[in-house]
PDB file of C-alpha atoms and ligand atoms in Angstrom:
ATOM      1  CA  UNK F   1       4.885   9.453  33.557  1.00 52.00           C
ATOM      2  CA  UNK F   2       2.245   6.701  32.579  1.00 49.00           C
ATOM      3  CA  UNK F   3       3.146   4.478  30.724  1.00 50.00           C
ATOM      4  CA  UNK F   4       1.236   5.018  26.879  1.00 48.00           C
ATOM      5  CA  UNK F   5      -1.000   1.737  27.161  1.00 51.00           C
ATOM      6  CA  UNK F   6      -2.584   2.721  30.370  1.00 55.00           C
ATOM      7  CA  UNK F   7      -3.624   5.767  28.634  1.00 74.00           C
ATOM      8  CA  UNK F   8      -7.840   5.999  28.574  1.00 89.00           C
ATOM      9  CA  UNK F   9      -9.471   4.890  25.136  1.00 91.00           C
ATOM     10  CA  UNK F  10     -11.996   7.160  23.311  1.00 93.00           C
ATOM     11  CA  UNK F  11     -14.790   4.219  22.708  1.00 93.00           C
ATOM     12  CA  UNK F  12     -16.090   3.338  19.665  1.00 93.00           C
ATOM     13  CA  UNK F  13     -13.971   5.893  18.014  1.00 93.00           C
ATOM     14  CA  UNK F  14     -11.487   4.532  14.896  1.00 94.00           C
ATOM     15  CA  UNK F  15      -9.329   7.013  12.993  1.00 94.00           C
ATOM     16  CA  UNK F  16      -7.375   6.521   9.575  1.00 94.00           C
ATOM     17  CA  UNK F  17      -4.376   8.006   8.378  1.00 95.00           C
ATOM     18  CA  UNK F  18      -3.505   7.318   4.712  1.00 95.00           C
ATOM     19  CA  UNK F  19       0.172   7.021   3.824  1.00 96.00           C
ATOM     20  CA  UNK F  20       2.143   5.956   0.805  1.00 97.00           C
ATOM     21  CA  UNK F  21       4.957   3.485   0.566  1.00 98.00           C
ATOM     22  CA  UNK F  22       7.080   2.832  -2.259  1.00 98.00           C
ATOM     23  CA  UNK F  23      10.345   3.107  -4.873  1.00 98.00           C
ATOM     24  CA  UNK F  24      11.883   5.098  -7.227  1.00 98.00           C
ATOM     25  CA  UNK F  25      14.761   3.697  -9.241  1.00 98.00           C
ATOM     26  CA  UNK F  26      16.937   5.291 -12.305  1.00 97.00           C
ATOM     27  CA  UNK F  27      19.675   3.630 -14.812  1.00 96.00           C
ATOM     28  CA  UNK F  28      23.107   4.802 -13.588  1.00 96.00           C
ATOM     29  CA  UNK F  29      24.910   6.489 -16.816  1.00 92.00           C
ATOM     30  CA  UNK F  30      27.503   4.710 -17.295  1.00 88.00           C
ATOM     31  CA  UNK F  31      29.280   8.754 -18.479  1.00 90.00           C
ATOM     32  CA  UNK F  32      28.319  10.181 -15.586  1.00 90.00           C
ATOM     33  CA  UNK F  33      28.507   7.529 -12.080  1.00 91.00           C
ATOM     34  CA  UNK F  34      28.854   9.422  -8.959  1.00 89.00           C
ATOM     35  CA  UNK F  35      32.265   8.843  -7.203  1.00 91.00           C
ATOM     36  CA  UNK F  36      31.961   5.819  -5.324  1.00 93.00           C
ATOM     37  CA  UNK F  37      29.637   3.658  -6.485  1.00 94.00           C
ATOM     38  CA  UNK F  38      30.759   0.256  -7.554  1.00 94.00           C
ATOM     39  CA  UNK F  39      31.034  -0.501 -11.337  1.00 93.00           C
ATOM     40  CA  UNK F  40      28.632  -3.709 -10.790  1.00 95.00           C
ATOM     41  CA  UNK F  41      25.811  -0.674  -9.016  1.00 96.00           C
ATOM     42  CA  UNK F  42      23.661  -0.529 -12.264  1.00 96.00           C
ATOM     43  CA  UNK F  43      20.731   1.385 -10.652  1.00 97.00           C
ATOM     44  CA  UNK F  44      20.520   4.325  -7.592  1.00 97.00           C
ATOM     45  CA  UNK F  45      17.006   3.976  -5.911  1.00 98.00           C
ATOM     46  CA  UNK F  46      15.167   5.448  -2.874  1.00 98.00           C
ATOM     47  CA  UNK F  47      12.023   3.780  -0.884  1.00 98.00           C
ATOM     48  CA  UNK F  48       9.982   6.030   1.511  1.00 98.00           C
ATOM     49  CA  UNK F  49       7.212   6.078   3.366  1.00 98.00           C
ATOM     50  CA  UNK F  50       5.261   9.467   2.941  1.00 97.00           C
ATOM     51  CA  UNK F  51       2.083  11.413   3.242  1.00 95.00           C
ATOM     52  CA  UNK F  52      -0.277  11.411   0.483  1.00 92.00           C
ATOM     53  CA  UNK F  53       0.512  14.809  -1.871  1.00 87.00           C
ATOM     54  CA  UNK F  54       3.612  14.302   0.288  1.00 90.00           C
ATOM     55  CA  UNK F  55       2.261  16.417   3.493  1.00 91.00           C
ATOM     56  CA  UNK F  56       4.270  15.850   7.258  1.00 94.00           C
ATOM     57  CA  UNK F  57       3.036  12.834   8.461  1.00 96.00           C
ATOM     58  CA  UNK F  58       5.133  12.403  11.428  1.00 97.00           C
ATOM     59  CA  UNK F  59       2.940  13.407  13.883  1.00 96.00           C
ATOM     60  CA  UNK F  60       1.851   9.927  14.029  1.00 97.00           C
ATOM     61  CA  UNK F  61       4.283   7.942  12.370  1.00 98.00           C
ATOM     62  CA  UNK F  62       7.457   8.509  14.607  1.00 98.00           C
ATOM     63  CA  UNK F  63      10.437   6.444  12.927  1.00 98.00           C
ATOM     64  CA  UNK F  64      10.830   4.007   9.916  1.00 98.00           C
ATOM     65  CA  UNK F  65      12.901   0.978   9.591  1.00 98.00           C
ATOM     66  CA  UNK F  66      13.861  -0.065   5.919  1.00 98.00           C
ATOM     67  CA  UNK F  67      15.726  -3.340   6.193  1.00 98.00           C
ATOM     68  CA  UNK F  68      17.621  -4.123   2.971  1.00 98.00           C
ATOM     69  CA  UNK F  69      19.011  -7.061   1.809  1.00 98.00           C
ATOM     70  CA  UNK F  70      21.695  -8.552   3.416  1.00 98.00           C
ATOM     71  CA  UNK F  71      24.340  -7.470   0.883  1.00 97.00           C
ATOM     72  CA  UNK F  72      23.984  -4.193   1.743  1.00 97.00           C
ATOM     73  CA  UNK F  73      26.385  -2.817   4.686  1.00 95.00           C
ATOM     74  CA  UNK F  74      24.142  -2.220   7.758  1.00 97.00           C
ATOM     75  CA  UNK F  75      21.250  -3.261   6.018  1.00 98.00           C
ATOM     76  CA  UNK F  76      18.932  -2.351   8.654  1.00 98.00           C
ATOM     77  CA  UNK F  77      18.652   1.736   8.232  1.00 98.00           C
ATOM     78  CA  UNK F  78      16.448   3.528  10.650  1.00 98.00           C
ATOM     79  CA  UNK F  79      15.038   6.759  10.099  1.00 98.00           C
ATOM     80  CA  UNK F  80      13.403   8.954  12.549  1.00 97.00           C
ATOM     81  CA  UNK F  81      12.698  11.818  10.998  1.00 97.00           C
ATOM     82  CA  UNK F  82      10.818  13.065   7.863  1.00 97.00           C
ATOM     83  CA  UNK F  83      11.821  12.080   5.505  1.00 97.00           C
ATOM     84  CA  UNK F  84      11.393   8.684   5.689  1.00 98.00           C
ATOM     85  CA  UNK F  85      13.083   7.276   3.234  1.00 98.00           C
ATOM     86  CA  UNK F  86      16.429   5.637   2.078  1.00 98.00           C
ATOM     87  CA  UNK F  87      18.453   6.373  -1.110  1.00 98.00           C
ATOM     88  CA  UNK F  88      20.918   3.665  -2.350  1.00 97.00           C
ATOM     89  CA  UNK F  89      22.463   2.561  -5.685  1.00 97.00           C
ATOM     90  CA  UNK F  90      22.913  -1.738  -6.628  1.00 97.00           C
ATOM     91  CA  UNK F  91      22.052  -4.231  -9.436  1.00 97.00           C
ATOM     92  CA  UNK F  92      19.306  -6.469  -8.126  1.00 98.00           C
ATOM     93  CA  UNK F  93      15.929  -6.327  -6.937  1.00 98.00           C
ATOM     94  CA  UNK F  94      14.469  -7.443  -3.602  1.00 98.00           C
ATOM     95  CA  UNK F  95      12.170  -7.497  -1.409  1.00 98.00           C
ATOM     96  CA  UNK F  96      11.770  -4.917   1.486  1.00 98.00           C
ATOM     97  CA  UNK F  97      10.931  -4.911   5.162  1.00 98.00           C
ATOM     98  CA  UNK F  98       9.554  -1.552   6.527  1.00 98.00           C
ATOM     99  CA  UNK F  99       8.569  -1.436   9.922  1.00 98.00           C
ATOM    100  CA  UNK F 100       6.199   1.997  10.961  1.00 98.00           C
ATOM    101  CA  UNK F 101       6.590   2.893  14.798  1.00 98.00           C
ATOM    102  CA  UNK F 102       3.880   5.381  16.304  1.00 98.00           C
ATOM    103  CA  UNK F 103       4.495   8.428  18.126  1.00 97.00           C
ATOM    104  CA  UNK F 104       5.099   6.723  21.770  1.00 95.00           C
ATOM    105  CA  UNK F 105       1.637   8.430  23.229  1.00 93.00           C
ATOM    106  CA  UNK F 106      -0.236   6.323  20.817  1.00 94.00           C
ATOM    107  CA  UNK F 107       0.112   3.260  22.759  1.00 93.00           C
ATOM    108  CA  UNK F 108       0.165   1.212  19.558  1.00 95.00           C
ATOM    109  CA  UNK F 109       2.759  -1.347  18.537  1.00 96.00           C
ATOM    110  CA  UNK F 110       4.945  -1.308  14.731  1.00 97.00           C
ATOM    111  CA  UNK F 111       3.343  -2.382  12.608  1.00 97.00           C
ATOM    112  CA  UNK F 112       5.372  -4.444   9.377  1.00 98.00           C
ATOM    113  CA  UNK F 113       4.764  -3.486   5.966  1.00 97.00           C
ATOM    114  CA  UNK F 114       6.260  -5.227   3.080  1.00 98.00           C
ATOM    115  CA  UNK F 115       7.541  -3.820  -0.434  1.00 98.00           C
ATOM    116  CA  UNK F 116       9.372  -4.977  -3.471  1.00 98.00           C
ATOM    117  CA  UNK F 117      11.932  -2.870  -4.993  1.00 98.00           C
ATOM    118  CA  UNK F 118      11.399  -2.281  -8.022  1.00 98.00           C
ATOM    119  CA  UNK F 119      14.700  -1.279 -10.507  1.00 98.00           C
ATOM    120  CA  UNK F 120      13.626  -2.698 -13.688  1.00 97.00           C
ATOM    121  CA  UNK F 121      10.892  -1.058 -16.447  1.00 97.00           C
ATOM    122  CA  UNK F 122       7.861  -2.965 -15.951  1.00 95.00           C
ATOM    123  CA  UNK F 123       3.861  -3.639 -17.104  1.00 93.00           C
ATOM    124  CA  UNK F 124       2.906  -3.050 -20.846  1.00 94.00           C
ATOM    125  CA  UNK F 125       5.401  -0.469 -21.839  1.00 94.00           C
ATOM    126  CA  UNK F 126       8.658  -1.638 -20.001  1.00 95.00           C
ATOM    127  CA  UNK F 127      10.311  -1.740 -23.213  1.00 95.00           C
ATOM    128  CA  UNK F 128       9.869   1.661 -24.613  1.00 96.00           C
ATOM    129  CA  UNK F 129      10.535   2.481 -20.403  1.00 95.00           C
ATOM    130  CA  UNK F 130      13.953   0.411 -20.979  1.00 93.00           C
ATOM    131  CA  UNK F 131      14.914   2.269 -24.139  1.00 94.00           C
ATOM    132  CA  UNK F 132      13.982   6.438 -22.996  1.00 94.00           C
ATOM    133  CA  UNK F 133      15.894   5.139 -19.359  1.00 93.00           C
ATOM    134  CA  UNK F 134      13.168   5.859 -18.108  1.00 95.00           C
ATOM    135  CA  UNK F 135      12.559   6.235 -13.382  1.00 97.00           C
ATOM    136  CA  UNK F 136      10.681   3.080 -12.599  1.00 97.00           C
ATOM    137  CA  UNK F 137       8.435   3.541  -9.969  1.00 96.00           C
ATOM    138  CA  UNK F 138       6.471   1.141  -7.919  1.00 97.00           C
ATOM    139  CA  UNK F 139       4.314   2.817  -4.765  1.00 96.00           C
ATOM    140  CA  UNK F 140       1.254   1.453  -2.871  1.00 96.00           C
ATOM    141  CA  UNK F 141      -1.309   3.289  -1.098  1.00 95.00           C
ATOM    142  CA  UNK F 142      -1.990   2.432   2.336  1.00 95.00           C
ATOM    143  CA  UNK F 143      -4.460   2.998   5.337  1.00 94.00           C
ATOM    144  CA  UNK F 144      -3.038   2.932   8.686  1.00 96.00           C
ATOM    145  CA  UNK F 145      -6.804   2.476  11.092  1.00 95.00           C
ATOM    146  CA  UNK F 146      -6.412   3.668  14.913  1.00 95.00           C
ATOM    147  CA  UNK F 147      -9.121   1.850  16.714  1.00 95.00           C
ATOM    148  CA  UNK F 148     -10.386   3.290  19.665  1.00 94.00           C
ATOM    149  CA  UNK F 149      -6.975   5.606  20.197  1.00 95.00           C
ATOM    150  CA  UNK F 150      -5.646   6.291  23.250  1.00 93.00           C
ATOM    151  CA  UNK F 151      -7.039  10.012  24.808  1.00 92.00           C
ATOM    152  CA  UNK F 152      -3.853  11.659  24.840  1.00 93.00           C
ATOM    153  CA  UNK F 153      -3.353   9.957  20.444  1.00 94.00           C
ATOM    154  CA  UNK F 154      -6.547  11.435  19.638  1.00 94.00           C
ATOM    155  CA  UNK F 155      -5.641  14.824  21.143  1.00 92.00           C
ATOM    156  CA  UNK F 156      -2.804  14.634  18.575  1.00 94.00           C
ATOM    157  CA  UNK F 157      -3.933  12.733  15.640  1.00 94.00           C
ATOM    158  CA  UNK F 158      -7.090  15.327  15.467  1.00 89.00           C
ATOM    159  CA  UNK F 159      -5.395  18.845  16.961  1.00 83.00           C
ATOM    160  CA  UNK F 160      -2.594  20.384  15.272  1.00 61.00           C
ATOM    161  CA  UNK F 161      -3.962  23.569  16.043  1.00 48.00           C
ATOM    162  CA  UNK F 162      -5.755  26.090  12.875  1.00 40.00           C
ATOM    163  CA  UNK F 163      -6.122  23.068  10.622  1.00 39.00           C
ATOM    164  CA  UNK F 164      -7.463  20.182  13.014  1.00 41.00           C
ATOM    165  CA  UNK F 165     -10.802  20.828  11.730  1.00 37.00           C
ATOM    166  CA  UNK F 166     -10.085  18.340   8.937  1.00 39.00           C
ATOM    167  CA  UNK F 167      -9.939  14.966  11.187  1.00 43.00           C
ATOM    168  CA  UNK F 168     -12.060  11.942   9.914  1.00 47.00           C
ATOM    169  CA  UNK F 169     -13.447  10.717  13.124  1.00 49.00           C
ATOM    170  CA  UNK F 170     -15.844   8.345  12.774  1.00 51.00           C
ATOM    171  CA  UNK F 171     -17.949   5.275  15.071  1.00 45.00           C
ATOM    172  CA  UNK F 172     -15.905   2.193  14.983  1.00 39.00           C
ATOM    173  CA  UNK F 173     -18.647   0.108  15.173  1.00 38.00           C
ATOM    174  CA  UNK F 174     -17.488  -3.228  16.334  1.00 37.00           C
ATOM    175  CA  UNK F 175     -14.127  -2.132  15.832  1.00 36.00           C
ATOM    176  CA  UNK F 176     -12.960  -3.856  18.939  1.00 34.00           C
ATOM    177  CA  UNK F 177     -10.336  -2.340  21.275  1.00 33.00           C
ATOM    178  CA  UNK F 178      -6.750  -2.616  21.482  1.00 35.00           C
ATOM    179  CA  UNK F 179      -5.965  -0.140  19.112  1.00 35.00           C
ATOM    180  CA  UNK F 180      -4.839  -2.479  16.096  1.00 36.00           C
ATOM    181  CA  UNK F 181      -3.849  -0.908  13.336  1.00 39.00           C
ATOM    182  CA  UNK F 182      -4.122  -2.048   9.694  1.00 41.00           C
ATOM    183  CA  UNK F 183      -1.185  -1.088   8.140  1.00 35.00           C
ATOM    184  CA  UNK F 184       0.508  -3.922   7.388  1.00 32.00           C
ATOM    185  CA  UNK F 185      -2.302  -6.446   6.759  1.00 34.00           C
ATOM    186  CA  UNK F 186      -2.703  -5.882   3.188  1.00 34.00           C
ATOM    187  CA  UNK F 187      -5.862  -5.495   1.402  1.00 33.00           C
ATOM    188  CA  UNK F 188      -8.000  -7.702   3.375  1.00 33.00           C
ATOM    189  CA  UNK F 189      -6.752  -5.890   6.817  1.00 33.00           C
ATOM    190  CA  UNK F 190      -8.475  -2.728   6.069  1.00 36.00           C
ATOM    191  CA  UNK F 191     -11.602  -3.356   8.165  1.00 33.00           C
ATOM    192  CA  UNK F 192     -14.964  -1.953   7.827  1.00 31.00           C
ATOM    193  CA  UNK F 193     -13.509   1.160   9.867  1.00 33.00           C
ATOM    194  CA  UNK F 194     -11.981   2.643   6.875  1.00 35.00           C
ATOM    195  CA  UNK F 195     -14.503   2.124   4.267  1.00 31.00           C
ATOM    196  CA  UNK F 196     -16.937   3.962   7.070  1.00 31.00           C
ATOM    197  CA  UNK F 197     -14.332   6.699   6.940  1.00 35.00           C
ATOM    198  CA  UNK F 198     -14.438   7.286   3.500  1.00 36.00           C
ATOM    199  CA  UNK F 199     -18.238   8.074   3.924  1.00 33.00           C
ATOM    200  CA  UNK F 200     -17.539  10.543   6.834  1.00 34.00           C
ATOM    201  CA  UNK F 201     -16.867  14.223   6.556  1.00 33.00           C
ATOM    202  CA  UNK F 202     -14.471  15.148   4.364  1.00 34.00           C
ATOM    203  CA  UNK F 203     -15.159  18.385   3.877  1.00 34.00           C
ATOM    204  CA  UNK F 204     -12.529  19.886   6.352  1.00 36.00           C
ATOM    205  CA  UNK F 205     -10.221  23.196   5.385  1.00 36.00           C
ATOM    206  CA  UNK F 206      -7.508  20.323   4.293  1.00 40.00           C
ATOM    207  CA  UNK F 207      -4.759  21.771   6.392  1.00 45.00           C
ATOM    208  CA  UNK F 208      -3.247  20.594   9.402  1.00 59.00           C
ATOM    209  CA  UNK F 209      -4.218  16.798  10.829  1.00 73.00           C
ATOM    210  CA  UNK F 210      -6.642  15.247   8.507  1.00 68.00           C
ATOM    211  CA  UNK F 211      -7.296  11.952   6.413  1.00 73.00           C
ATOM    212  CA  UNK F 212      -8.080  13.712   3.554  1.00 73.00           C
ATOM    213  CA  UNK F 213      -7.106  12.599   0.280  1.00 77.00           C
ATOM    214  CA  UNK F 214      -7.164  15.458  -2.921  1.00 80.00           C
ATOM    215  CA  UNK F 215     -10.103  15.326  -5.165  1.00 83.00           C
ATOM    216  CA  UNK F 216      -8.572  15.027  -8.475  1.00 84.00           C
ATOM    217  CA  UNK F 217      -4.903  13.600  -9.013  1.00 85.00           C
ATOM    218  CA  UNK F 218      -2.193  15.364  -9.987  1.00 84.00           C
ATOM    219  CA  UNK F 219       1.344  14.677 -12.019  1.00 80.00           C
ATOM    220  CA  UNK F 220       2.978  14.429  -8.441  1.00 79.00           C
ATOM    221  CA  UNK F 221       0.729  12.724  -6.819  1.00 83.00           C
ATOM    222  CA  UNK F 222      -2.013   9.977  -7.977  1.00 81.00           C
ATOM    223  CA  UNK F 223      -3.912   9.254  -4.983  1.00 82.00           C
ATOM    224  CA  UNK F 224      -7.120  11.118  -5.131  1.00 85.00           C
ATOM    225  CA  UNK F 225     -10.967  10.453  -5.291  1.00 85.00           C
ATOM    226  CA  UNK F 226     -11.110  10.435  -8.481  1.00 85.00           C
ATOM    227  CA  UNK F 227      -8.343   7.964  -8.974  1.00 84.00           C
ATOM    228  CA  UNK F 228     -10.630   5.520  -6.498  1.00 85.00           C
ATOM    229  CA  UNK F 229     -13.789   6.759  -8.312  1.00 89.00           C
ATOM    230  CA  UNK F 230     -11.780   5.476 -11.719  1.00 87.00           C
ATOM    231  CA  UNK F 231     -10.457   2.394  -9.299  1.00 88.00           C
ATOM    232  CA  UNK F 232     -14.436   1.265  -8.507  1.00 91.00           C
ATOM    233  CA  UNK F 233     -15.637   1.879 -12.067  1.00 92.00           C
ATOM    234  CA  UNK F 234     -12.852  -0.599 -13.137  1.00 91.00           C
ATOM    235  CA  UNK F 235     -14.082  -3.132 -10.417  1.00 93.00           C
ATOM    236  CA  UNK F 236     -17.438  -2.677 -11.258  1.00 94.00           C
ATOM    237  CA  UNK F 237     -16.572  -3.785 -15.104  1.00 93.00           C
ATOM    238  CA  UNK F 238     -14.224  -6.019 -14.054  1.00 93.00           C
ATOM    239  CA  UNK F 239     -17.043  -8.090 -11.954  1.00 94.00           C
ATOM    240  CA  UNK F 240     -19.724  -7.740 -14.726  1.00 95.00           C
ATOM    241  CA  UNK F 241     -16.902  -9.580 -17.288  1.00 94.00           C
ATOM    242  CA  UNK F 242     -16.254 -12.430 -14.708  1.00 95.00           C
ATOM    243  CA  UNK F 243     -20.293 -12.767 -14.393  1.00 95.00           C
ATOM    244  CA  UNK F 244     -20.992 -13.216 -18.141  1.00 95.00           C
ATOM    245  CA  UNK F 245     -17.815 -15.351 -18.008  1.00 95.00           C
ATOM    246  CA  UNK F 246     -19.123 -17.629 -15.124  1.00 96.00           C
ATOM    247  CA  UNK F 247     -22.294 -17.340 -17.371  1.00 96.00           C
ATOM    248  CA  UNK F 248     -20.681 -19.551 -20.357  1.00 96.00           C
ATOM    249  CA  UNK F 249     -18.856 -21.432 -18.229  1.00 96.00           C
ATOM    250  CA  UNK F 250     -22.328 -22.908 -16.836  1.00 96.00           C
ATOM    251  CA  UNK F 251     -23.859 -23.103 -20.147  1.00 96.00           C
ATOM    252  CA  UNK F 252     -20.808 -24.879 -21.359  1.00 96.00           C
ATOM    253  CA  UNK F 253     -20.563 -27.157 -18.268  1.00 96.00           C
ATOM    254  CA  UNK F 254     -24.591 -28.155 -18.583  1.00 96.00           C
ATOM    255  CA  UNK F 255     -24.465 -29.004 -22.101  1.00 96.00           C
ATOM    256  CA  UNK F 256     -21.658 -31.712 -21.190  1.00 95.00           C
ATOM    257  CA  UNK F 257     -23.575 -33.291 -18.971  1.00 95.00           C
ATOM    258  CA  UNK F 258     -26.300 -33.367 -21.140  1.00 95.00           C
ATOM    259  CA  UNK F 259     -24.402 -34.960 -23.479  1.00 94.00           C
ATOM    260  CA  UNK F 260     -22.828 -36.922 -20.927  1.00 92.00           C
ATOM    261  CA  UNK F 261     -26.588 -38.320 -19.765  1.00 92.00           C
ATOM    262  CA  UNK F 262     -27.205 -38.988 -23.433  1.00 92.00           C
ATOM    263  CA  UNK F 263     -24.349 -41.150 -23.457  1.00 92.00           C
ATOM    264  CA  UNK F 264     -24.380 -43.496 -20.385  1.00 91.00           C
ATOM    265  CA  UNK F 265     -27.559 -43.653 -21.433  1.00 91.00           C
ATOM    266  CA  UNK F 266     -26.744 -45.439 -25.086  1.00 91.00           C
ATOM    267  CA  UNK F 267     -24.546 -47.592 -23.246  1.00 88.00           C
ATOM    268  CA  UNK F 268     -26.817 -48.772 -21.170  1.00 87.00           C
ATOM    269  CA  UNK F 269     -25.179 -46.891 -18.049  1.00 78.00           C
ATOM    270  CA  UNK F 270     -27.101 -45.850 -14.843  1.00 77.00           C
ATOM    271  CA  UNK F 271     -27.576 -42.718 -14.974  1.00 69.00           C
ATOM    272  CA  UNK F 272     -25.481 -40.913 -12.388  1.00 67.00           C
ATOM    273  CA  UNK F 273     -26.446 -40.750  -8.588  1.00 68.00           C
ATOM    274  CA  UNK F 274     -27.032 -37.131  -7.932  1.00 64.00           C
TER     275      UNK F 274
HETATM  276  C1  SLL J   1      18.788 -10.831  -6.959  1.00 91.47           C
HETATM  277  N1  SLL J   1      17.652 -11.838  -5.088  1.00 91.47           N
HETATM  278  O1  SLL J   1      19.598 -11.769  -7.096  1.00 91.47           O
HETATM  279  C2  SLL J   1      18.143 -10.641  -5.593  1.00 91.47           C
HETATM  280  C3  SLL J   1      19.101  -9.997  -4.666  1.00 91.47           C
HETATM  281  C4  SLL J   1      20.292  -7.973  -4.085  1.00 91.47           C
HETATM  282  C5  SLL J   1      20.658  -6.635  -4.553  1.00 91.47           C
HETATM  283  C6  SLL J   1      19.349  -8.627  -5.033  1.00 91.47           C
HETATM  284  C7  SLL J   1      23.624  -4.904  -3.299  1.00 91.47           C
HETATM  285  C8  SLL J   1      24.553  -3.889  -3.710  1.00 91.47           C
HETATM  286  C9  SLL J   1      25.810  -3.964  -2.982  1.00 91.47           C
HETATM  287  C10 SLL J   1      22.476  -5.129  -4.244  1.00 91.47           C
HETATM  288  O2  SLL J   1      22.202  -4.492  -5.232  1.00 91.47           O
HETATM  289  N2  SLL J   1      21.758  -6.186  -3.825  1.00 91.47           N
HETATM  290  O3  SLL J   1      26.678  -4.710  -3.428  1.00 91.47           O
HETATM  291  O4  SLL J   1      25.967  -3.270  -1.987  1.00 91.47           O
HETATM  292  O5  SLL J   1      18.457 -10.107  -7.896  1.00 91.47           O
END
């Protein structure tokens, strides 16, 4: 068998595969703790790594290692099959290793993603979180970007038979080769590649292998295009506020030195050298 890497590349080709990453935590009751757990485990939690609106995703994503913290017994838990994800119970918080391997025709290497759990109520309402015992949840929305994939990859990541018609294929561009993939790189990773995506043709059956997200969001599931539309608008007001604050900042900044001028200049100062 070839080995994966010497697999042919489809040029100028880069595909994305959105994903979710994330925890759930909840408050033991004290009335009702599962057998087992130790009286100091104040919280039972799971982290996974999912499909968006929770669809199979392990056509391309082919086993997940969550590494815990090193109090945990065999903190390094490997899961290879949907799904990927890792339920526990303890009483701190930590930060989170979680390594993605690709399906071995894909060629490409893990990739290392990074998440803090989350157990304790958080942001503006914590408190009123703290008091209802409330789930705290803290997920992130990822791209994974497949640059120039491998023949036999592409095959996969855009067949899967009656639904393939969905795939986002689009031009890489200058996406380079070596099939890197994004995940992993945090915001700044996702290159051009995906943004181009998100202008490409989304109007596939959504069923089977695609990169579509849902148009509006749902109690189950957030990630959407109207969520992003909401995400942009928010950007958009958030850049006008730090122009008009960069605005008074100036004006401030140039009546100082205005005042400044007017003072070397009682004192008898030379002006400053510009
Ligand atoms: C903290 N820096 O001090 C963190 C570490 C570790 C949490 C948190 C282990 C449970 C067990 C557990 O909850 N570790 O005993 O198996 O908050």
């Amino acid at each position: 068998m070839p080995a994966p890497a010497a697999n042919k590349r489809v040029k100028g080709v880069s595909i994305y595969r959105p994903f979710v990453y994330g925890n759930v935590a909840r408050p033991i009751d004290p009335d009702k703790r599962p057998e087992g757990v130790p009286s100091d485990h104040s919280h039972q939690w799971t982290v996974w790594v999912k499909g968006v609106n929770d669809e199979d995703i392990s056509y391309w994503l082919r086993k997940v290692q969550f590494k815990l913290h090193d109090t945990y017994a065999n903190s390094l838990r490997t899961i290879d099959q949907p799904p990927f994800e890792v339920t526990e119970t303890g009483w701190g918080e930590f930060e989170l290793t979680i390594k993605l391997y690709f399906v071995p025709e894909s060629g490409e290497k893990a990739q290392t993603l990074w998440h803090s759990l989350k157990i304790h109520p958080y942001g503006p309402d914590a408190e009123t979180q703290r008091a209802e015992r409330r789930p705290v949840i803290s997920q992130n929305y990822e791209e994974v970007i497949f640059n120039e994939p491998s023949e036999q990859f592409y095959e996969i990541l855009t067949g899967g038979g009656a639904g393939g018609t969905g795939a986002v294929v689009v031009a890489g561009g200058k996406g380079g080769r070596g099939g890197k993939a994004a995940a992993g790189k945090g915001r700044g990773g996702k290159g051009a590649a995906a943004a181009a995506a998100r202008g490409g043709d989304l109007s596939g059956s959504g069923v089977g292998r695609t990169a579509e997200i849902p148009l509006r969001s749902t109690k189950e599931n957030i990630y959407s295009r109207d969520t992003e539309g909401k995400e942009l608008d928010r950007m958009k007001e958030a850049i006008k506020k730090v122009d008009e604050l960069i605005g008074e900042e100036r004006e401030k900044l140039s009546k100082r030195e205005a005042l400044l001028e007017s003072l070397r200049k009682a004192e008898g100062v030379p002006p400053k050298r510009k």
